[in-house]
Amino acid sequence: MGSAEHIGYSVIYGLIIGFIITYASSKFVALTYVVFFSIAYTMQYSNLAYFGYWMSPMDIWLLLEKSAEVLVDGVAMIGHLSVSIVLILLVCAAFTLCFKMRQQSKQKSRALSVFGLILLLFYPVKMMLDRDFDLGRLPKLQHTAVKTSLYTASRFFAHILPDEILGLSAVKPALHPAPASLNEGLSDNIIFVMGESLSSDYMGVFGYDQPTTPWLTEQKKEGLGLIKQGFSGGLFTDISVPYLFNMIEKPNARQQIERGTANLFRLAKLHGYQTHFLSAQMRSGLALTSKIGKQWVDDYADSSSITGDEYQPVDDSQLLDWLSKIDANKKNFIVLHQNGSHEPYAIRSPLSSKVFGTSNLLEEYLNSVHYTDSILKAINSRLETLPGKWTLLFTSDHGQHVSKTAGGKGNFKYSSNYDVPIFIKSNVPQVRDLAGARFDQCPKVFQVQLSAFVAEVLGYSNDFTSCQSGYISGKRLTGDSGYMKLTRLPDTDEYQSKILYR
């Protein structure tokens, strides 16, 4: 649909809504239209302006589920949404004016009330009766805000809301057994830096045109460590991080998470490691800890341990302080969880590290990438002073798609949303050789391969050595919001993708 045609349809739909609000005999129907479409326009145009796409049914659930995080990000977004805010206010004012005009209108139609009610209820009822009806599952950008909102809300109330409340899923459950124990571990101290929202597409070490990763680039030039691009396990932290620490290959492995059969913290403890999960993120956004095996974590800390406020994160440099206090003479499995490049980008790097400027979202995102590079350098410097054998690993939970005016995550439209870095460095020759054997032949590494490699360093068998195919979950652990299967094309380094729902 061309832009002129799109605008034309938008105007027509807006006039129809205004006509129903003004002349429907039912005040309830008129008020419902004012409230529903005012909220719909606000949500859809805010989402479009900042993220570049319409809000999906699952996004509505995430809005409710992650309200604290959304509030923080929403406040940071306001400065970038001035045009959209004006448009939203004009539309909402027009609907409100129509509602006030109905008080002066003597000609009201009962048939119009019935039509308006049918228009709102038709798609939810149809989707409840026909679960294979795909309309609204993934909003199309060529649709207007009105059409998108009707489809999206219908699927949310017909499918997403009941499925999430009742725990239903159309995706076949996946379960993988625990790996076999082979030895007591190849490294005394294993430090896993869990990055946040860092896409490899914006890293100089992988060819980005700005020097965002000087230390990693130096490591690559000197052949110090394995540096590869990888695929995240999911599009959101609450998906990919549980997948990573439970060695999950594909969606709907909830039983595997609950049982902890392949949980890395559990496996580490079985081989005598002290386990640590140290997060710079705010506690209110760490619901994922219930799914990563917190019951097998000996030493847990998050930002509230420092601030006393569950809504206040700390700077990633705090991870270095926590790391320095761990007894390196013992066997340790340490996860350092960053704020990294999470929205709002501007607060993820200190003023002294704003090397790319501060005038737009992209510059602030690049600053956060550069700051993460400096954090990794500092962690590496600390490890090189440790006694015994150590191994450093780094990846990110997912990526981002960022421009000067928009940024965000959570869809398969942009590969930068699931392209992530992988970095492995060790002073143990056996670990270095093992990393090369597992990953050198792979153009990109799937997240489950990295999980299995960590298990291998912990002293277990590796059941996921192939990079020929793999999965990226969408917005839910179950995969019901859609998940991507990637298959490597013969004799190439390219992957073919397909979105699945079952």
XYZ file of C-alpha atoms in Angstrom:
502
model
C 0.000 0.000 0.000
C 1.430 3.385 -1.005
C 1.754 6.211 1.499
C -1.048 8.263 -0.124
C -3.362 5.260 -0.163
C -2.399 4.465 3.440
C -3.251 8.018 4.518
C -6.519 7.825 2.593
C -7.611 4.653 4.361
C -6.533 6.097 7.721
C -8.742 9.150 7.161
C -11.706 7.002 6.083
C -11.391 4.718 9.119
C -11.041 7.738 11.388
C -14.236 9.271 9.952
C -16.122 5.992 10.461
C -15.006 5.863 14.099
C -15.994 9.493 14.616
C -19.380 8.852 12.979
C -20.086 5.893 15.284
C -19.044 7.873 18.371
C -21.275 10.802 17.403
C -24.420 9.058 16.154
C -24.595 5.631 17.840
C -27.616 5.519 20.149
C -25.720 3.559 22.800
C -23.581 5.762 25.016
C -21.718 2.624 26.113
C -20.700 1.803 22.536
C -19.644 5.405 21.889
C -17.572 5.590 25.075
C -16.010 2.193 24.325
C -14.911 3.494 20.926
C -13.383 6.637 22.445
C -11.439 4.691 25.069
C -10.411 1.764 22.849
C -9.199 3.770 19.864
C -7.549 6.482 21.972
C -5.515 3.792 23.731
C -4.920 1.981 20.431
C -3.588 5.074 18.652
C -1.396 5.955 21.635
C 0.164 2.497 21.867
C 0.513 1.843 18.149
C 2.001 5.180 17.101
C 4.361 5.260 20.093
C 5.560 1.778 19.183
C 5.871 2.645 15.492
C 7.788 5.865 16.139
C 10.351 4.321 18.483
C 10.675 0.699 17.348
C 9.661 1.008 13.706
C 6.759 -1.471 13.715
C 3.196 -1.870 14.993
C 2.577 -3.405 18.404
C 1.798 -7.135 18.310
C -0.599 -9.093 20.563
C 2.330 -10.475 22.559
C 3.694 -6.957 23.032
C 0.499 -6.105 24.916
C 1.110 -9.013 27.297
C 4.732 -7.966 27.767
C 3.558 -4.423 28.484
C 1.505 -5.786 31.387
C 4.096 -8.320 32.515
C 7.087 -5.927 32.468
C 5.293 -2.744 33.499
C 8.147 -1.413 35.678
C 10.712 -1.800 32.897
C 8.304 -0.346 30.336
C 7.714 2.686 32.560
C 11.449 3.408 32.830
C 11.986 2.955 29.095
C 8.839 4.927 28.272
C 10.005 7.991 30.173
C 13.305 7.857 28.284
C 11.447 7.580 24.954
C 9.377 10.750 25.347
C 12.058 13.069 24.000
C 12.195 11.080 20.756
C 8.430 10.959 20.169
C 7.484 14.645 19.916
C 5.848 14.385 16.467
C 3.987 11.209 17.392
C 2.804 12.699 20.679
C 1.306 15.681 18.839
C -0.450 13.326 16.401
C -1.763 11.152 19.235
C -3.091 14.175 21.130
C -4.872 15.454 18.011
C -6.535 12.090 17.361
C -7.597 11.650 20.992
C -8.918 15.227 21.061
C -10.933 14.559 17.889
C -12.534 11.438 19.399
C -13.316 13.318 22.611
C -14.861 16.171 20.612
C -17.070 13.695 18.734
C -18.240 12.255 22.048
C -19.186 15.736 23.287
C -20.952 16.522 19.992
C -23.253 13.527 20.452
C -24.879 15.412 23.343
C -26.155 18.018 20.869
C -27.073 15.451 18.226
C -30.740 14.445 18.186
C -30.374 11.917 15.397
C -28.918 8.741 16.876
C -29.084 5.288 15.340
C -29.616 1.974 17.110
C -28.454 0.182 13.968
C -25.182 2.109 14.156
C -24.728 0.942 17.756
C -25.259 -2.670 16.690
C -22.854 -2.234 13.769
C -20.226 -0.695 16.037
C -20.530 -3.519 18.549
C -20.298 -6.191 15.846
C -17.212 -4.469 14.418
C -15.437 -4.726 17.781
C -16.521 -8.288 18.584
C -16.348 -9.968 15.176
C -12.643 -10.794 15.079
C -12.251 -11.838 18.747
C -15.158 -14.282 18.351
C -13.843 -15.581 15.021
C -10.364 -16.125 16.471
C -11.746 -17.954 19.511
C -13.702 -20.320 17.259
C -10.877 -20.827 14.759
C -7.479 -21.117 16.483
C -5.732 -21.591 13.129
C -6.871 -18.150 11.957
C -3.565 -16.275 11.579
C -4.811 -12.715 11.209
C -3.206 -10.378 13.736
C -0.450 -12.769 14.788
C 2.223 -10.549 13.243
C 1.011 -7.015 12.386
C 1.718 -5.804 8.870
C 3.241 -2.369 8.485
C 1.088 -1.639 5.426
C -2.075 -1.888 7.538
C -3.479 1.250 9.144
C -3.399 1.813 12.903
C -7.154 1.121 13.090
C -7.016 -2.193 11.243
C -3.870 -3.264 13.096
C -5.406 -2.409 16.469
C -8.573 -4.399 15.755
C -6.593 -7.460 14.662
C -4.046 -7.156 17.476
C -6.576 -6.642 20.267
C -8.723 -9.477 18.914
C -5.858 -11.965 18.971
C -4.762 -10.755 22.391
C -8.162 -11.355 23.997
C -8.947 -14.514 22.003
C -5.583 -16.282 22.293
C -2.755 -14.591 24.163
C -4.563 -13.683 27.380
C -6.236 -17.083 27.992
C -3.175 -19.032 26.827
C -0.828 -17.141 29.151
C -3.172 -17.364 32.139
C -3.882 -21.077 31.634
C -0.355 -22.001 30.503
C -1.486 -23.398 27.144
C 0.842 -23.944 24.190
C 0.541 -25.227 20.641
C 4.282 -25.960 20.489
C 5.389 -29.509 21.233
C 7.295 -29.708 24.563
C 11.073 -30.144 24.304
C 13.160 -31.923 26.929
C 16.851 -32.809 26.899
C 18.546 -35.070 29.457
C 21.443 -34.024 31.649
C 24.885 -34.345 30.047
C 27.196 -37.112 31.219
C 29.913 -36.319 33.751
C 33.409 -36.758 32.282
C 35.790 -35.000 34.683
C 35.832 -32.455 37.520
C 36.190 -29.465 35.202
C 38.872 -28.026 32.923
C 39.144 -24.594 34.550
C 39.254 -23.477 38.194
C 37.570 -20.109 37.663
C 34.954 -19.773 34.925
C 33.718 -16.217 34.438
C 30.720 -15.748 32.167
C 29.922 -12.124 31.318
C 26.265 -11.961 30.295
C 25.866 -8.926 28.073
C 22.612 -7.083 27.519
C 21.074 -5.876 24.236
C 24.446 -5.872 22.463
C 24.176 -6.633 18.775
C 27.308 -7.805 17.009
C 26.182 -5.699 14.037
C 27.341 -2.562 15.895
C 30.742 -3.889 16.970
C 33.914 -2.776 15.239
C 35.498 -6.187 15.758
C 32.882 -7.606 13.362
C 33.243 -4.890 10.736
C 31.058 -2.039 11.965
C 32.407 1.241 10.578
C 33.006 2.867 13.990
C 35.711 1.757 16.494
C 33.210 0.632 19.132
C 35.289 -2.309 20.395
C 38.992 -1.353 20.449
C 39.994 -3.946 23.057
C 38.186 -6.858 21.410
C 39.588 -5.783 18.045
C 43.085 -5.870 19.533
C 42.442 -9.328 20.980
C 41.351 -10.582 17.574
C 44.387 -9.123 15.788
C 46.731 -10.742 18.293
C 44.884 -14.070 18.181
C 44.037 -13.906 21.879
C 40.799 -15.778 22.276
C 38.011 -16.976 20.041
C 35.756 -14.248 18.645
C 32.679 -15.229 16.642
C 29.236 -13.984 15.803
C 26.332 -15.963 17.157
C 22.565 -16.246 17.266
C 20.734 -15.430 20.484
C 18.374 -17.983 21.986
C 15.491 -15.517 21.980
C 14.492 -11.949 21.252
C 14.113 -10.984 24.913
C 16.203 -11.374 28.059
C 13.532 -13.401 29.844
C 13.737 -15.962 27.039
C 17.382 -16.148 26.042
C 18.968 -16.087 29.508
C 16.900 -19.022 30.877
C 17.589 -20.836 27.593
C 21.311 -20.212 27.948
C 21.686 -21.399 31.533
C 19.421 -24.413 31.022
C 21.056 -25.540 27.761
C 17.817 -25.297 25.789
C 17.899 -25.963 22.077
C 14.341 -25.073 21.043
C 11.152 -23.507 22.448
C 8.739 -24.910 25.011
C 11.307 -26.538 27.278
C 9.518 -25.375 30.416
C 9.790 -28.836 31.982
C 13.538 -28.778 31.453
C 13.732 -25.402 33.207
C 11.593 -26.607 36.119
C 13.562 -29.838 36.578
C 16.977 -28.229 36.087
C 18.312 -31.350 34.399
C 20.853 -29.429 32.314
C 21.072 -26.260 34.413
C 24.624 -24.902 34.351
C 24.564 -23.743 37.987
C 23.397 -27.183 39.121
C 26.028 -28.910 36.996
C 28.722 -26.591 38.367
C 27.795 -27.355 41.976
C 27.862 -31.096 41.303
C 31.524 -30.711 40.301
C 32.493 -28.671 43.343
C 32.232 -25.112 42.009
C 31.012 -22.194 44.101
C 28.302 -20.547 42.013
C 27.738 -16.792 41.689
C 25.115 -14.701 39.884
C 25.926 -10.998 40.163
C 23.721 -8.538 38.290
C 24.057 -4.790 37.823
C 20.426 -4.643 36.721
C 17.532 -3.472 38.872
C 15.904 -6.228 40.917
C 12.394 -5.354 39.708
C 13.404 -6.428 36.196
C 15.000 -9.725 37.210
C 12.002 -12.054 37.236
C 14.151 -14.334 35.087
C 16.168 -15.454 38.140
C 13.431 -17.949 38.979
C 14.133 -19.628 35.637
C 17.937 -19.693 35.609
C 18.337 -21.927 38.669
C 18.659 -19.485 41.556
C 18.279 -22.409 43.972
C 21.720 -23.582 42.819
C 23.370 -20.155 43.193
C 25.542 -19.822 46.313
C 26.236 -16.101 45.972
C 23.518 -13.849 44.547
C 23.587 -10.056 44.291
C 21.829 -7.432 42.218
C 21.739 -3.645 42.171
C 19.482 -3.451 45.238
C 22.336 -4.989 47.254
C 24.099 -1.649 46.694
C 21.300 0.898 46.319
C 18.634 -0.567 48.598
C 16.181 0.301 45.810
C 14.777 -2.467 43.616
C 14.097 0.014 40.794
C 17.601 1.500 40.629
C 20.356 -0.209 38.582
C 24.059 0.282 39.253
C 26.869 0.987 36.833
C 28.438 -2.084 35.234
C 31.728 -1.206 36.937
C 30.151 -2.628 40.113
C 30.670 -6.068 38.584
C 34.429 -5.538 38.880
C 34.093 -4.764 42.575
C 32.057 -7.907 43.182
C 34.531 -9.968 41.162
C 37.483 -8.712 43.210
C 35.876 -9.988 46.425
C 35.517 -13.603 45.277
C 38.081 -16.090 46.613
C 39.861 -17.159 43.440
C 41.680 -19.963 45.268
C 38.434 -21.948 45.174
C 36.656 -23.332 42.133
C 34.157 -20.710 40.966
C 31.486 -20.476 38.297
C 30.743 -16.748 38.098
C 28.069 -15.028 36.016
C 28.417 -11.247 35.707
C 25.154 -9.818 34.372
C 25.423 -6.392 32.735
C 23.093 -3.498 32.055
C 25.126 -3.315 28.874
C 23.219 -1.589 26.077
C 19.685 -1.833 27.435
C 17.333 1.091 26.886
C 17.572 3.922 27.825
C 20.959 3.986 26.116
C 22.024 7.351 27.494
C 22.418 6.073 31.068
C 24.479 2.995 30.142
C 27.793 4.803 29.860
C 29.317 7.458 32.146
C 29.911 10.988 30.881
C 33.634 10.286 30.608
C 32.900 7.513 28.089
C 30.684 9.400 25.614
C 33.209 8.978 22.815
C 30.667 9.021 19.961
C 28.607 12.014 21.073
C 25.241 12.417 22.751
C 23.001 13.975 20.105
C 20.933 10.915 19.146
C 20.014 7.347 20.051
C 22.611 5.725 17.806
C 25.483 7.694 19.327
C 24.369 6.761 22.839
C 24.023 3.106 21.845
C 27.540 3.106 20.388
C 28.792 4.685 23.621
C 27.294 1.775 25.558
C 28.966 -0.750 23.245
C 32.316 0.990 23.721
C 31.808 1.013 27.496
C 31.102 -2.723 27.519
C 34.373 -3.233 25.648
C 36.204 -1.343 28.417
C 34.443 -3.420 31.100
C 35.578 -6.614 29.373
C 39.127 -5.280 29.232
C 39.066 -4.574 32.972
C 37.652 -8.022 33.769
C 40.336 -9.641 31.630
C 43.041 -7.659 33.446
C 41.698 -8.940 36.755
C 41.641 -12.546 35.542
C 45.229 -12.418 34.356
C 46.288 -11.836 37.970
C 44.434 -14.905 39.269
C 46.181 -18.081 40.366
C 45.415 -21.326 38.568
C 43.306 -21.958 35.502
C 40.701 -19.447 34.328
C 38.288 -19.097 31.431
C 36.443 -15.954 30.334
C 33.284 -16.131 28.229
C 31.120 -13.332 26.874
C 27.920 -13.102 24.880
C 24.729 -11.044 24.868
C 21.161 -12.106 25.545
C 19.924 -10.529 22.307
C 20.658 -7.593 20.046
C 19.003 -4.316 19.090
C 18.131 -2.434 15.934
C 19.146 1.189 16.378
C 19.111 4.306 14.211
C 19.499 7.975 15.058
C 15.786 8.318 15.816
C 14.602 4.825 16.770
C 15.789 1.826 18.687
C 14.544 -1.383 20.158
C 14.318 -5.135 19.984
C 11.838 -7.961 19.908
C 11.096 -8.872 16.288
C 12.567 -10.997 13.523
C 12.419 -8.180 10.967
C 15.998 -7.096 11.683
C 18.789 -9.645 12.082
C 20.565 -7.226 14.423
C 17.915 -8.147 17.001
C 19.350 -11.662 17.261
C 22.962 -11.273 16.058
C 25.188 -11.401 19.143
C 28.925 -11.601 19.925
C 30.728 -14.607 21.365
C 34.139 -14.265 22.987
C 36.097 -17.017 24.735
C 39.537 -16.586 26.286
C 41.422 -18.911 28.625
C 44.875 -19.583 30.030
C 44.121 -23.309 29.742
C 45.470 -24.805 26.480
C 42.888 -27.604 26.565
C 40.030 -25.078 26.766
C 41.475 -23.006 23.919
C 41.840 -26.098 21.731
C 38.330 -27.204 22.623
C 36.868 -23.810 21.678
C 38.584 -23.989 18.306
C 37.382 -27.534 17.701
C 33.796 -26.649 18.553
C 33.426 -23.289 16.803
C 36.094 -22.649 14.147
C 34.067 -24.416 11.456
C 30.907 -22.444 12.255
C 30.072 -19.218 10.374
C 27.841 -18.392 13.348
C 27.308 -20.097 16.679
C 23.926 -21.005 18.131
C 23.376 -20.128 21.770
C 22.832 -23.742 22.812
C 26.291 -24.574 21.425
C 27.785 -22.018 23.799
C 25.785 -23.467 26.712
C 27.029 -26.951 25.903
C 30.605 -25.673 25.633
C 30.339 -24.163 29.125
C 29.075 -27.526 30.379
C 32.067 -29.151 28.695
C 34.463 -26.800 30.517
C 32.604 -27.697 33.729
C 33.424 -31.347 33.049
C 30.443 -32.719 31.118
C 29.726 -34.184 27.695
C 28.733 -31.899 24.826
C 25.560 -32.896 22.987
C 25.291 -29.781 20.807
C 28.311 -29.463 18.538
C 26.564 -28.805 15.210
C 25.941 -25.346 13.777
C 24.016 -26.629 10.753
C 20.636 -25.650 12.180
C 19.144 -24.101 15.269
C 16.342 -22.044 16.752
C 15.645 -18.553 18.046
C 12.543 -18.148 20.170
C 10.399 -15.056 19.816
C 8.740 -13.367 22.767
C 7.712 -16.397 24.860
C 9.477 -19.404 26.366
C 6.881 -21.637 24.741
C 7.473 -20.307 21.241
C 3.769 -19.583 20.751
C 4.467 -16.024 19.639
C 6.544 -17.506 16.830
C 10.098 -18.836 16.664
C 12.684 -18.953 13.930
C 14.385 -22.043 12.574
C 17.711 -21.343 10.862
C 19.249 -23.880 8.498
C 22.679 -23.494 6.964
C 22.627 -23.569 3.176
C 24.924 -26.202 1.596
C 28.462 -25.047 0.774
C 27.846 -21.512 2.074
C 28.089 -19.510 5.284
C 24.501 -18.305 4.873
C 21.434 -19.444 6.790
C 17.875 -19.845 5.569
C 15.201 -18.788 8.040
C 11.618 -19.885 8.611
C 9.105 -18.680 11.215
C 7.221 -21.485 12.982
C 4.314 -21.519 15.420
C 4.060 -25.225 16.278
